Coordinates of C-alpha atoms and ligand atoms in Angstrom, one line a residue:
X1030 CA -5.8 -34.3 16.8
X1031 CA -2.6 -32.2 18.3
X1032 CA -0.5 -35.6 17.5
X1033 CA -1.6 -35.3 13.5
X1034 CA -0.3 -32.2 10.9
X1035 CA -1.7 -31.4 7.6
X1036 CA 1.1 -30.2 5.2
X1037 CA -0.9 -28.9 2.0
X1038 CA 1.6 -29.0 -1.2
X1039 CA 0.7 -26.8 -4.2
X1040 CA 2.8 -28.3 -6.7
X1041 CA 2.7 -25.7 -9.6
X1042 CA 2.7 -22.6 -6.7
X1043 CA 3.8 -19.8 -9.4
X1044 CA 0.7 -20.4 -11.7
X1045 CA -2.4 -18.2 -12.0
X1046 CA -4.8 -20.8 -10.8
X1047 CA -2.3 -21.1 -7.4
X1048 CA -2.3 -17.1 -7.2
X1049 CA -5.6 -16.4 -7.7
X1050 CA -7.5 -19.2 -6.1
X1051 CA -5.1 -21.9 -3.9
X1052 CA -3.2 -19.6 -1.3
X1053 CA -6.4 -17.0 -1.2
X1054 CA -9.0 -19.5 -0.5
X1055 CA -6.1 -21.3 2.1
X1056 CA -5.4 -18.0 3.6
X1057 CA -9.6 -17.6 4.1
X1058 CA -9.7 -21.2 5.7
X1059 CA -7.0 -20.3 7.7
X1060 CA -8.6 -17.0 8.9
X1061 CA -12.1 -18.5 9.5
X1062 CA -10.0 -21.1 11.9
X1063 CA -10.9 -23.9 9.6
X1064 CA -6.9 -25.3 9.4
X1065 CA -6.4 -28.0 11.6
X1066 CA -3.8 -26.5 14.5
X1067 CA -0.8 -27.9 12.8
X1068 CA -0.4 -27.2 9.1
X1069 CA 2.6 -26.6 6.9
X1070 CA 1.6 -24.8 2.8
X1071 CA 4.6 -25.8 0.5
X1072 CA 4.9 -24.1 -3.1
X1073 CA 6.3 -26.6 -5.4
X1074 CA 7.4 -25.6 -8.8
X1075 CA 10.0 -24.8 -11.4
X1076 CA 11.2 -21.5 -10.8
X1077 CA 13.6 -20.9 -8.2
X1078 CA 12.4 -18.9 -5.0
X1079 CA 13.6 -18.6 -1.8
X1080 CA 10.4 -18.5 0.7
X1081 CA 10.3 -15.1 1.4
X1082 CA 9.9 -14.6 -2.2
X1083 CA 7.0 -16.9 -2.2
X1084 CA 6.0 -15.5 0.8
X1085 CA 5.8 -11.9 -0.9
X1086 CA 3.9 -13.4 -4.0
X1087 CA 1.3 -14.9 -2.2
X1088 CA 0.8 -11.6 0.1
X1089 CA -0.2 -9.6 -2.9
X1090 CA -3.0 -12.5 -4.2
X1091 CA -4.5 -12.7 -0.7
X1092 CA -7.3 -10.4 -0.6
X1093 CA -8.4 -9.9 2.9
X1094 CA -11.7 -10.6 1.7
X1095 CA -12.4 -9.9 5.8
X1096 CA -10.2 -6.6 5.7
X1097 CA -13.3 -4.8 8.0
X1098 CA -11.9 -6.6 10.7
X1099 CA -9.0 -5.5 12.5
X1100 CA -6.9 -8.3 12.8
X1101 CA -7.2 -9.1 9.2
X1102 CA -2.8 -7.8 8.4
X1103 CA -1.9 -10.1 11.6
X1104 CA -3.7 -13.1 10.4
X1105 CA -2.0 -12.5 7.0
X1106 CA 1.5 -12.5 8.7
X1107 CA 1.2 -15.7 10.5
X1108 CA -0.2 -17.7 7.6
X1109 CA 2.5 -16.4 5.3
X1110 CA 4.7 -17.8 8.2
X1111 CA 3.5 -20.9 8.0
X1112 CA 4.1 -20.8 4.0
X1113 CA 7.4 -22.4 2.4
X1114 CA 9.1 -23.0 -0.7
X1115 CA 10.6 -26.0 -2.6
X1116 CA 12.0 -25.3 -6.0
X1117 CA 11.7 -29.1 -8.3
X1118 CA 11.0 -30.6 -11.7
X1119 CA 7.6 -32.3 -11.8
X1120 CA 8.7 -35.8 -12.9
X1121 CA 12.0 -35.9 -10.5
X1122 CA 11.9 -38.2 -7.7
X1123 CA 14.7 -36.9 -5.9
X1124 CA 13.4 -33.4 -5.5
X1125 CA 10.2 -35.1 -4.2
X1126 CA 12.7 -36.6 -1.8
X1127 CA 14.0 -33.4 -0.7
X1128 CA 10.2 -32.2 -0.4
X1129 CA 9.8 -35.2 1.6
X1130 CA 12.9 -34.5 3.6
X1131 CA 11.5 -31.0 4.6
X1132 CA 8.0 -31.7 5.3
X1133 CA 9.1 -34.2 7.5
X1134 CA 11.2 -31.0 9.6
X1135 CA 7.7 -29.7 9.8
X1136 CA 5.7 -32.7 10.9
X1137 CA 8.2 -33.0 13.9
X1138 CA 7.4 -36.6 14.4
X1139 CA 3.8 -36.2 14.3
X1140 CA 1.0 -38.1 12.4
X1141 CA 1.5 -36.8 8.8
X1142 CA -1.2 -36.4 6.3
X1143 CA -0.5 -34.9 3.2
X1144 CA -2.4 -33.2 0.6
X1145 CA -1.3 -32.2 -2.9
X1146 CA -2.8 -29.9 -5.0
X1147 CA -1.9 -30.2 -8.5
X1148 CA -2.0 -27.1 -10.6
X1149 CA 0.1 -28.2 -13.4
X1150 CA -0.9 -29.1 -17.0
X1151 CA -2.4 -32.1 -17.4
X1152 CA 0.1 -34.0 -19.6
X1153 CA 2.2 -33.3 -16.3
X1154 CA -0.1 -34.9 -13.9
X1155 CA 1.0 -38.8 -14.2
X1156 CA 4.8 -38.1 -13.4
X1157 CA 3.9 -36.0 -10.3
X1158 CA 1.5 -38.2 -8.8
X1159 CA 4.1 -40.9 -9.6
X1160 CA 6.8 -38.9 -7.8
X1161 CA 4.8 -37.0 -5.0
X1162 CA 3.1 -41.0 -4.4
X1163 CA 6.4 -42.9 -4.2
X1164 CA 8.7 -39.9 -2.6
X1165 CA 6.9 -37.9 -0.5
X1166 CA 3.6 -39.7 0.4
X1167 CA 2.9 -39.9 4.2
X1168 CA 4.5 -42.5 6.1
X1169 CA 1.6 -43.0 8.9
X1170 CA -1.4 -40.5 8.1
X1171 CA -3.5 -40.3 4.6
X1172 CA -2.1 -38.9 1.2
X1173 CA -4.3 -37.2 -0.9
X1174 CA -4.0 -35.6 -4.6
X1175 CA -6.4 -32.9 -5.5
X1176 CA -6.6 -33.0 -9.6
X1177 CA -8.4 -30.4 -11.3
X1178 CA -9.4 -30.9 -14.8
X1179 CA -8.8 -31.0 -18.2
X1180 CA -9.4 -34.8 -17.2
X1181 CA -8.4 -35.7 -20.7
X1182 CA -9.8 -34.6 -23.9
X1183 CA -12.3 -37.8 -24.5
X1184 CA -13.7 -41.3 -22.9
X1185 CA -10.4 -42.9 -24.0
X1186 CA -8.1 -40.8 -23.5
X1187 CA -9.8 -39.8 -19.6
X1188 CA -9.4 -43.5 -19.1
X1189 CA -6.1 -43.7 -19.7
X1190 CA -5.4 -41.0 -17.1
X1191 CA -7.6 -42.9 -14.5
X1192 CA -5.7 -46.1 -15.3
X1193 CA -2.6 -44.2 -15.0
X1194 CA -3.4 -42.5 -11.6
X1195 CA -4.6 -45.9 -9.9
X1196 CA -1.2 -47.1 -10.9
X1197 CA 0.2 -45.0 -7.7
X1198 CA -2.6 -43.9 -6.0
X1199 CA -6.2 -45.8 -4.6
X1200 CA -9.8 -43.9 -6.1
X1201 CA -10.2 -42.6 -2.5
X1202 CA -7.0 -40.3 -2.3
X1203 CA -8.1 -39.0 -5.7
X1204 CA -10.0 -35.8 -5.6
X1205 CA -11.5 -34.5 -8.6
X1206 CA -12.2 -30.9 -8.4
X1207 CA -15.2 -29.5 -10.3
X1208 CA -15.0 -26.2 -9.1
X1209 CA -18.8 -25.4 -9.6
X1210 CA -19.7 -27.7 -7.1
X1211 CA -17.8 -25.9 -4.4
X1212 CA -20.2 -22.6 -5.3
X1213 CA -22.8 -21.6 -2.8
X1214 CA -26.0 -22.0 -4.8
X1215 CA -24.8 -25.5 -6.3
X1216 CA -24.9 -26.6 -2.9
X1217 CA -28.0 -25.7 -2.3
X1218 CA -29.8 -27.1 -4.9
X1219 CA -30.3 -30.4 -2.7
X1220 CA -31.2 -28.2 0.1
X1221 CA -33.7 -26.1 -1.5
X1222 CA -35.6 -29.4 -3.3
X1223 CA -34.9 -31.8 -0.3
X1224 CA -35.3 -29.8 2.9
X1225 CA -38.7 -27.8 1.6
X1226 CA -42.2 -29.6 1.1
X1227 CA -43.0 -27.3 -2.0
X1228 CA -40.0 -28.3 -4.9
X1229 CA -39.9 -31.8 -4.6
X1230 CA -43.4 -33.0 -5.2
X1231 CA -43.3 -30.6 -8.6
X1232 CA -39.6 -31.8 -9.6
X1233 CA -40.9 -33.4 -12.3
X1234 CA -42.1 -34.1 -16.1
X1235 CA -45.7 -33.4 -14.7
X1236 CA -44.7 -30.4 -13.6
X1237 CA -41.6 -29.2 -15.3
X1238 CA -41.7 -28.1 -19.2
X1239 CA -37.9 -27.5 -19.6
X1240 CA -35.2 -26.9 -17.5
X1241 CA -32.1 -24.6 -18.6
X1242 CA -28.4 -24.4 -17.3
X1243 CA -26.5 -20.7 -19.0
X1244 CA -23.5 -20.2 -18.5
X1245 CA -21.8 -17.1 -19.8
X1246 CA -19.0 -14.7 -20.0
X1247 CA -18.2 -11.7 -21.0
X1248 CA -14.6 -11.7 -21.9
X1249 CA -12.8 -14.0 -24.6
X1250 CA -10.0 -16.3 -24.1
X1251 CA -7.7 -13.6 -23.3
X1252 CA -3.7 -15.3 -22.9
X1253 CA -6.0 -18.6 -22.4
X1254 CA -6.1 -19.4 -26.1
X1255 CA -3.8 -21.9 -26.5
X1256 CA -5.2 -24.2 -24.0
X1257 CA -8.5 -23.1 -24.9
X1258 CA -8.2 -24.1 -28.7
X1259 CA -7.3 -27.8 -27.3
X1260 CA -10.5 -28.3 -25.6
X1261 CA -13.4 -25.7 -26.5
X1262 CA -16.6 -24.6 -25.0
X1263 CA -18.0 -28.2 -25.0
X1264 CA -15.2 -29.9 -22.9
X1265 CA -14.6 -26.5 -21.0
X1266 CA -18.0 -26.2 -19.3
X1267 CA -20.4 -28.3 -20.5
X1268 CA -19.1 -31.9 -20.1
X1269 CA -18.0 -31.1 -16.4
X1270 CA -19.5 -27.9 -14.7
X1271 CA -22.8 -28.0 -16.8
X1272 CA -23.5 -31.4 -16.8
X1273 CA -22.7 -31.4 -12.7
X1274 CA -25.1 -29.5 -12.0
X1275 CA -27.3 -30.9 -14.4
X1276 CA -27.0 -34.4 -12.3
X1277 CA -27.3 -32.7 -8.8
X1278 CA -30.6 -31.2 -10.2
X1279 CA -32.2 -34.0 -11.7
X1280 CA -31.2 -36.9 -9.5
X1281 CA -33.7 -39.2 -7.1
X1282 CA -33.7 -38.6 -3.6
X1283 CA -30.1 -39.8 -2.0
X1284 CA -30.5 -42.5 1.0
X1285 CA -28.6 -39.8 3.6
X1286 CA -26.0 -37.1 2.5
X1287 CA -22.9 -39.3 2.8
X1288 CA -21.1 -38.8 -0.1
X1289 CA -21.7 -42.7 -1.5
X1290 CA -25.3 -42.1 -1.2
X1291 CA -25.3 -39.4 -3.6
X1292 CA -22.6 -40.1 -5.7
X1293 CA -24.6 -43.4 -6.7
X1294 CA -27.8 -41.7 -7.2
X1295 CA -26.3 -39.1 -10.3
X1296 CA -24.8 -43.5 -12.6
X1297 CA -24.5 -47.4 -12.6
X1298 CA -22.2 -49.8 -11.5
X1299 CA -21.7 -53.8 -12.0
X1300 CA -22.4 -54.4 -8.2
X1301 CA -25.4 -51.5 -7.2
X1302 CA -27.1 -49.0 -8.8
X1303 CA -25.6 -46.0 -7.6
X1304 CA -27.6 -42.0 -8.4
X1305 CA -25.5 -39.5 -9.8
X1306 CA -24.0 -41.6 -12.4
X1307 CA -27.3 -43.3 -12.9
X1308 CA -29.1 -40.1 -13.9
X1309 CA -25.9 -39.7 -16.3
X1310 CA -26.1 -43.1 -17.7
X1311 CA -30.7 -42.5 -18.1
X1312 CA -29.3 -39.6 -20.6
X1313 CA -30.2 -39.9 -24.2
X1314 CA -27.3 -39.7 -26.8
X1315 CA -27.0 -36.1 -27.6
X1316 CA -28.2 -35.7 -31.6
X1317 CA -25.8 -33.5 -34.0
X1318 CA -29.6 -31.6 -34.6
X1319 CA -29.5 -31.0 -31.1
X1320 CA -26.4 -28.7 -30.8
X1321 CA -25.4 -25.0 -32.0
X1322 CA -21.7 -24.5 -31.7
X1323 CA -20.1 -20.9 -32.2
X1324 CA -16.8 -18.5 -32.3
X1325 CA -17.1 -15.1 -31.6
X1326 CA -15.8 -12.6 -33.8
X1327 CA -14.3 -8.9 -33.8
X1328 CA -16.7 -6.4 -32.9
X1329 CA -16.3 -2.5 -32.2
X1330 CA -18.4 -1.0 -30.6
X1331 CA -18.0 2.6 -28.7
X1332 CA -14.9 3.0 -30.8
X1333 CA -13.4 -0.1 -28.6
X1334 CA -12.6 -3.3 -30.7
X1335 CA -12.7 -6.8 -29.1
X1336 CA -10.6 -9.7 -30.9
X1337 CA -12.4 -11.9 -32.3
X1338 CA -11.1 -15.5 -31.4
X1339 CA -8.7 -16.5 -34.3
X1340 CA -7.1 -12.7 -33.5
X1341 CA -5.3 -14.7 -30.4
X1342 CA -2.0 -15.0 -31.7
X1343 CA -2.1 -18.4 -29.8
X1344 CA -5.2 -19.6 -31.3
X1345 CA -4.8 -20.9 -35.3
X1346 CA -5.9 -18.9 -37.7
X1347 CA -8.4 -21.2 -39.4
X1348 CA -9.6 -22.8 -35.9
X1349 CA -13.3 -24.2 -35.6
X1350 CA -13.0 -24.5 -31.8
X1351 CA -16.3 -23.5 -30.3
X1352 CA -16.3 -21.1 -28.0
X1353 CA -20.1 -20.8 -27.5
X1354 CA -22.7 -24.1 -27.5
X1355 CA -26.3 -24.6 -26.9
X1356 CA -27.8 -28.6 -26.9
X1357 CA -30.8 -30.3 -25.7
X1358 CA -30.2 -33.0 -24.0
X1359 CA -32.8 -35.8 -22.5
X1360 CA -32.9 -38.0 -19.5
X1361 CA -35.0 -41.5 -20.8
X1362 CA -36.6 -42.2 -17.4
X1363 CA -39.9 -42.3 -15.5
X1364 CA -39.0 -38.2 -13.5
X1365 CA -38.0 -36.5 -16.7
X1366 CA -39.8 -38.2 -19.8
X1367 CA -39.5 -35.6 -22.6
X1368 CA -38.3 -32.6 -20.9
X1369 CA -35.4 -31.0 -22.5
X1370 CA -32.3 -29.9 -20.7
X1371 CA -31.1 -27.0 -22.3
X1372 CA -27.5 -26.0 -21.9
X1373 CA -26.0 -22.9 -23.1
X1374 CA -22.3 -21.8 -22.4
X1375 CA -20.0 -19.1 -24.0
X1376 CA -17.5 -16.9 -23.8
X1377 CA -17.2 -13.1 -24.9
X1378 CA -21.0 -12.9 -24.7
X1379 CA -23.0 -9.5 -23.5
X1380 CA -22.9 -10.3 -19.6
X1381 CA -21.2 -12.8 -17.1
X1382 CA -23.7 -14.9 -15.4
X1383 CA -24.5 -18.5 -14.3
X1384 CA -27.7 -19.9 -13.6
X1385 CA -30.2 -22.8 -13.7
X1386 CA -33.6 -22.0 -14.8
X1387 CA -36.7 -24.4 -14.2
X1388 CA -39.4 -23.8 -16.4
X1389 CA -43.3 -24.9 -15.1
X1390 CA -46.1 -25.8 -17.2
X1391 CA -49.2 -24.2 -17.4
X1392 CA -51.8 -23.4 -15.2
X1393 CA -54.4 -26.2 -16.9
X1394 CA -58.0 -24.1 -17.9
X1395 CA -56.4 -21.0 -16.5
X1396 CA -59.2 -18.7 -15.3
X1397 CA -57.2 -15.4 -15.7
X1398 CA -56.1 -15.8 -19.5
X1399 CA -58.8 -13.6 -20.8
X1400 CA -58.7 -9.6 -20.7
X1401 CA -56.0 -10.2 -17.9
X1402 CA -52.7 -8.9 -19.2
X1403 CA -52.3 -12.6 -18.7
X1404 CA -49.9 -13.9 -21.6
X1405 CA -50.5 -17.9 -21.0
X1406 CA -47.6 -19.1 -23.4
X1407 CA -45.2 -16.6 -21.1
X1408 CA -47.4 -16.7 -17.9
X1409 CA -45.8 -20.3 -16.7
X1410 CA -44.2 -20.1 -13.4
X1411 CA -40.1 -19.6 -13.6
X1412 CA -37.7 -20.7 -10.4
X1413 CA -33.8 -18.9 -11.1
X1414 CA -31.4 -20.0 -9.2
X1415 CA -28.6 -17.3 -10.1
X1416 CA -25.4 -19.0 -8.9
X1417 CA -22.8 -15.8 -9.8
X1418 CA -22.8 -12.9 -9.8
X1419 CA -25.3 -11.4 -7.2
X1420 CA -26.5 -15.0 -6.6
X1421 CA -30.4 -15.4 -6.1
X1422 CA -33.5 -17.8 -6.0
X1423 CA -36.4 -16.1 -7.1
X1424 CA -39.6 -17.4 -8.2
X1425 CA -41.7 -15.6 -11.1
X1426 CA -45.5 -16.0 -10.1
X1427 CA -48.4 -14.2 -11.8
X1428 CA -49.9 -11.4 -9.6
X1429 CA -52.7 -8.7 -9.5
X1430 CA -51.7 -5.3 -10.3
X1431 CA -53.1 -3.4 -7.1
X1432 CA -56.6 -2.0 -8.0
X1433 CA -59.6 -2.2 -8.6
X1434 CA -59.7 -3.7 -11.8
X1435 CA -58.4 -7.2 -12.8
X1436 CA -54.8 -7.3 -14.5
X1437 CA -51.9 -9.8 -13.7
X1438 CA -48.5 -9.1 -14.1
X1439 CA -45.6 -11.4 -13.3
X1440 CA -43.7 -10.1 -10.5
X1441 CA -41.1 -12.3 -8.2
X1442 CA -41.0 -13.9 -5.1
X1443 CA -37.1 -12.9 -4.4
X1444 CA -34.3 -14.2 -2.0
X1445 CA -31.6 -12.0 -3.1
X1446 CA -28.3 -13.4 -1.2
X1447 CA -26.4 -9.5 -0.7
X1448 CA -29.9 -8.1 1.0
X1449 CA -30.5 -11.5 4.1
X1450 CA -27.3 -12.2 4.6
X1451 CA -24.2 -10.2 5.7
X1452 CA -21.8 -12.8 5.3
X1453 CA -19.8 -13.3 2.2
X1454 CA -20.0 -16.0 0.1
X1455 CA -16.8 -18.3 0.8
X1456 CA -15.1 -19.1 -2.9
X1457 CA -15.7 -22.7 -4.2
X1458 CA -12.0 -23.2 -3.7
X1459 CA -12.1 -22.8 -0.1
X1460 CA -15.1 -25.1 0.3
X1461 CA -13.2 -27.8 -1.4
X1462 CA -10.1 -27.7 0.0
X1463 CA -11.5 -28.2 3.3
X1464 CA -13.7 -31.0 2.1
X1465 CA -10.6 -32.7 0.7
X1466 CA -8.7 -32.1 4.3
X1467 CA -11.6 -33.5 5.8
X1468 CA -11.4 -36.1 3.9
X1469 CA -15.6 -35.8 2.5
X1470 CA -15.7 -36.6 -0.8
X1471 CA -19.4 -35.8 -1.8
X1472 CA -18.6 -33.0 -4.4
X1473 CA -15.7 -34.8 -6.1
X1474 CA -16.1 -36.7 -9.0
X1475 CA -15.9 -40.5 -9.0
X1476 CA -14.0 -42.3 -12.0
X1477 CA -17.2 -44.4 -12.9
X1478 CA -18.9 -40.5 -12.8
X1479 CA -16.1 -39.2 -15.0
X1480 CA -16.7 -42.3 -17.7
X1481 CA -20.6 -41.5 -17.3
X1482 CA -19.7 -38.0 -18.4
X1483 CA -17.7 -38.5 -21.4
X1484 CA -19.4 -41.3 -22.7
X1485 CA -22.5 -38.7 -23.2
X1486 CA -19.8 -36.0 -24.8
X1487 CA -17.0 -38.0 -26.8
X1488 CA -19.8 -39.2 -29.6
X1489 CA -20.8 -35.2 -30.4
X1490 CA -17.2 -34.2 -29.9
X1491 CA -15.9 -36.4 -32.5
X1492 CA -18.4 -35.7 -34.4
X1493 CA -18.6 -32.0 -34.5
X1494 CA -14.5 -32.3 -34.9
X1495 CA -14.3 -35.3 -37.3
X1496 CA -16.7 -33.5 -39.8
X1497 CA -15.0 -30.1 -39.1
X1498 CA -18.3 -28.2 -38.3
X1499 CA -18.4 -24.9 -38.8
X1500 CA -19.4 -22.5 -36.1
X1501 CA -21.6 -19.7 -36.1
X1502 CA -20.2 -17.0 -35.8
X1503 CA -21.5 -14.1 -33.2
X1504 CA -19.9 -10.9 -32.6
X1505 CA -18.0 -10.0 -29.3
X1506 CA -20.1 -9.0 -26.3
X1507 CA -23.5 -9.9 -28.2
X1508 CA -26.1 -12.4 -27.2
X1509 CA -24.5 -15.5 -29.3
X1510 CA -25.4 -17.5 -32.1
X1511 CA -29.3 -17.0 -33.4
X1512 CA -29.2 -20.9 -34.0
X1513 CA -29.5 -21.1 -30.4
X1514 CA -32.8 -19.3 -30.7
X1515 CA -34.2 -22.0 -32.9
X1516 CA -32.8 -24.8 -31.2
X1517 CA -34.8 -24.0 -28.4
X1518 CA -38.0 -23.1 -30.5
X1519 CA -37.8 -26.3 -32.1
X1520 CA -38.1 -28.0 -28.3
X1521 CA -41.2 -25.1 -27.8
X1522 CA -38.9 -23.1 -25.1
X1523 CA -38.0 -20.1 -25.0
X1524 CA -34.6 -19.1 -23.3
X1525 CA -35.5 -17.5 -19.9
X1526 CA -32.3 -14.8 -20.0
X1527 CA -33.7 -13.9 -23.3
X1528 CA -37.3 -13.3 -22.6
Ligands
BG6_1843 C1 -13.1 -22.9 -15.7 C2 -12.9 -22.8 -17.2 O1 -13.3 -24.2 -15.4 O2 -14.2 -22.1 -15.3 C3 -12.8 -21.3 -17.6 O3 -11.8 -23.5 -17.7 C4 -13.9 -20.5 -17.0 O4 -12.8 -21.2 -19.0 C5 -14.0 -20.7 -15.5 O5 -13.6 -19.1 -17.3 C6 -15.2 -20.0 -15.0 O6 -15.2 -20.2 -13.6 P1 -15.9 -19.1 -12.7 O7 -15.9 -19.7 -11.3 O8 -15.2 -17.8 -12.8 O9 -17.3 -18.9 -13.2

């Protein structure tokens, strides 16, 4: 271990996505001692810097999310020691070899494994991986490239990225980040359905009337609009984060937890059946009928006024870009015959908030639906799994109001993270950085995953865009489009953060 070094290149260092979530969640590895002893952090991009200049940008991102303990300003110094600066064009091999030339300094003869992080646009990704691969890839350790999507805009166009990428690199040193998968409560979705007797044996159709995954936010585009108006809601959050989760939840049980094992039980491949992918590849076609798509508009409200969408100056006027969807979506096998999926993402609506909501069915001849208080079309048992903010599991169950007489009320059964335990909640981005120095691949997405994923999407996309649908449109900071409303009645559900 002392003979090996990691150096950790963030090519595209001066970026948002670099300042707000690379160097932190580095800085929060490094403090919780999860660096290996010998590490090196390069910023790569454009601008010219010197290192203290990177040095000083990077101080004012890091938030000492451990600033109650004393030490927190000396752990901040030494990690900002052990950050340097290369200024180079993304598609020049020579200033990869100078890269090369100084990581090399660092590694002082050492075994060298080298990961790059690429926070660059995506029509950039090809010519750095071409020029990080062939100019600065490690000589006797393991080179790894840590991609983060847009991974292109449809099945064809992903593809040709893949094909691309393999040109200079093998699958295993690619690292698709999906950042949802690195959150806390994503994780433990397996946990909480494989490691307790009471989920699994009701994970089911027999058990389970509909299952939702929200996602919502309650700010626009804001300076994101031009990349935003490129991709839309659909591509944003469902197709990846949405649809992740979705496969985590309703996969079959994985052999062990090494990452193969559950890769191949969310698809399928020529050779095996593997799980992940295979739930994706069970999924139904998603039906035009099946799908609301909506923009938010302008809306005042306590004399403020919020843009609407088109109001980005970077966003076209006449754009149809959805910035809000709901669909139902079906997985044709023996576990989930029938039950809808509902997904619902979009931005600028009345709260932020991401969860996964699993329905139950009702309590067959229930005794207490007479005289009871006891609703039986609302009275079905509810598991939330809040994954941001104030992350919970809780359990809606039908109880008796104390007394003497007999009324039920639905009260939960609530594991509210902030009240049982002290420690914070690492960021996603720290989580899977390590995993990618550790080399564990189990929440990256595999190319035959990534294919799974848009073959499901690129059908509605280019339909929604080919006809030019229009969207509904929903005012700033409200609730969304009513169509979602229906789209869900016409599956008898009824949206659990509306009820
Ligand atoms: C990104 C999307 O993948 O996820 C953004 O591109 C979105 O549009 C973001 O805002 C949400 O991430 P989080 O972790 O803040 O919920």
């Amino acid at each position: 271990q002392n003979q090996s070094t990691v150096s950790i290149t963030v090519v595209g260092a001066s970026g948002d996505l670099a300042k707000k979530k690379i160097f932190p969640a580095l800085f929060a590895l490094y403090y919780e001692d999860c660096l290996p002893e010998h590490f090196t952090i390069y910023g790569y991009s454009r601008s010219k810097m010197t290192d203290v200049e990177l040095r000083n940008m990077v101080s004012k991102t890091l938030t000492c999310r451990i600033d109650k303990r004393a030490n927190c300003g000396e752990k901040m110094e030494e990690f900002l020691k052990r950050c340097f600066y290369h200024s180079g064009q993304y598609d020049s091999q020579e200033h990869f070899t100078e890269l090369d030339k100084k990581l090399k300094e660092h590694e002082a003869g050492r075994i060298s494994n080298r990961l790059f992080y690429l926070s660059i646009p995506p029509n950039i990704f090809v010519d750095a991986v071409k020029c990080a691969s062939s100019s600065a890839s490690s000589v006797n350790g393991w080179t790894r490239v840590i991609v983060e999507k847009p991974f292109g805009r449809d099945s064809e166009t992903s593809a040709a990225l893949t094909k691309s990428l393999k040109q200079y690199l093998e699958e295993d040193q690619i690292f698709r980040i999906d950042h949802y998968l690195g959150k806390e409560l994503v994780e433990n979705l397996s946990v909480l359905r494989f490691s307790n007797l009471i989920f699994e044996p009701l994970w089911s159709r027999q058990y389970i009337r509909n299952v939702q995954f929200i996602f919502s936010e309650d700010f626009g585009t804001e300076g994101r609009g031009g990349y935003f108006d490129h991709y839309g809601i659909i591509r944003d959050i469902m197709q990846n984060h949405l649809l992740q989760i979705l496969a985590l939840f309703a996969m079959e049980t994985p052999v062990s937890l090494d990452a193969e094992d559950i890769r191949n039980e969310k698809n399928v491949m020529k050779e095996y059946i593997p799980i992940q992918v295979k739930v994706l590849r069970s999924m139904r076609p998603i039906q035009m009928e099946d799908v609301v798509i909506g923009q938010y508009k302008s809306h005042t409200k306590g004399g403020v006024t919020h843009p609407g969408y088109t109001d980005d100056k970077t966003v076209p006027k006449d754009s149809l870009t959805p910035t809000f969807a709901a669909a139902a979506l079906f997985i044709d096998n023996a576990r989930w015959d029938g039950v809808p999926f509902l997904m619902k993402a979009g931005k600028a609506l009345h709260t932020r908030r991401a969860e996964i909501r699993v329905q139950f069915r009702h309590v067959p001849g229930n005794l207490y639906n007479r005289n009871t208080g006891c609703d039986l079309d609302k009275a079905t048992n509810e598991l939330v799994i809040r994954v941001q903010p104030d992350e919970a599991i809780y359990l809606k169950i039908n109880n008796k109001v104390p007394g003497l007489g007999m009324r039920l009320d639905r009260s939960n059964l609530n594991l509210l993270y902030s009240a049982r335990y002290s420690k914070e909640i690492p960021d996603a981005y720290e989580r899977l950085l390590l995993d990618a120095i550790e080399g564990e691949r189990r929440l990256f997405i595999r190319s035959d995953e990534l294919d799974a994923a848009w073959s499901l999407f690129t059908p509605l996309l280019k339909e929604i865009e080919e006809k030019k649908r229009i969207p509904e449109y929903y005012p700033y900071g409200s609730r969304g489009p009513v169509g979602a409303h229906y789209l869900a009645a016409k599956h008898k559900v009824q949206w659990g953060d509306m009820s």
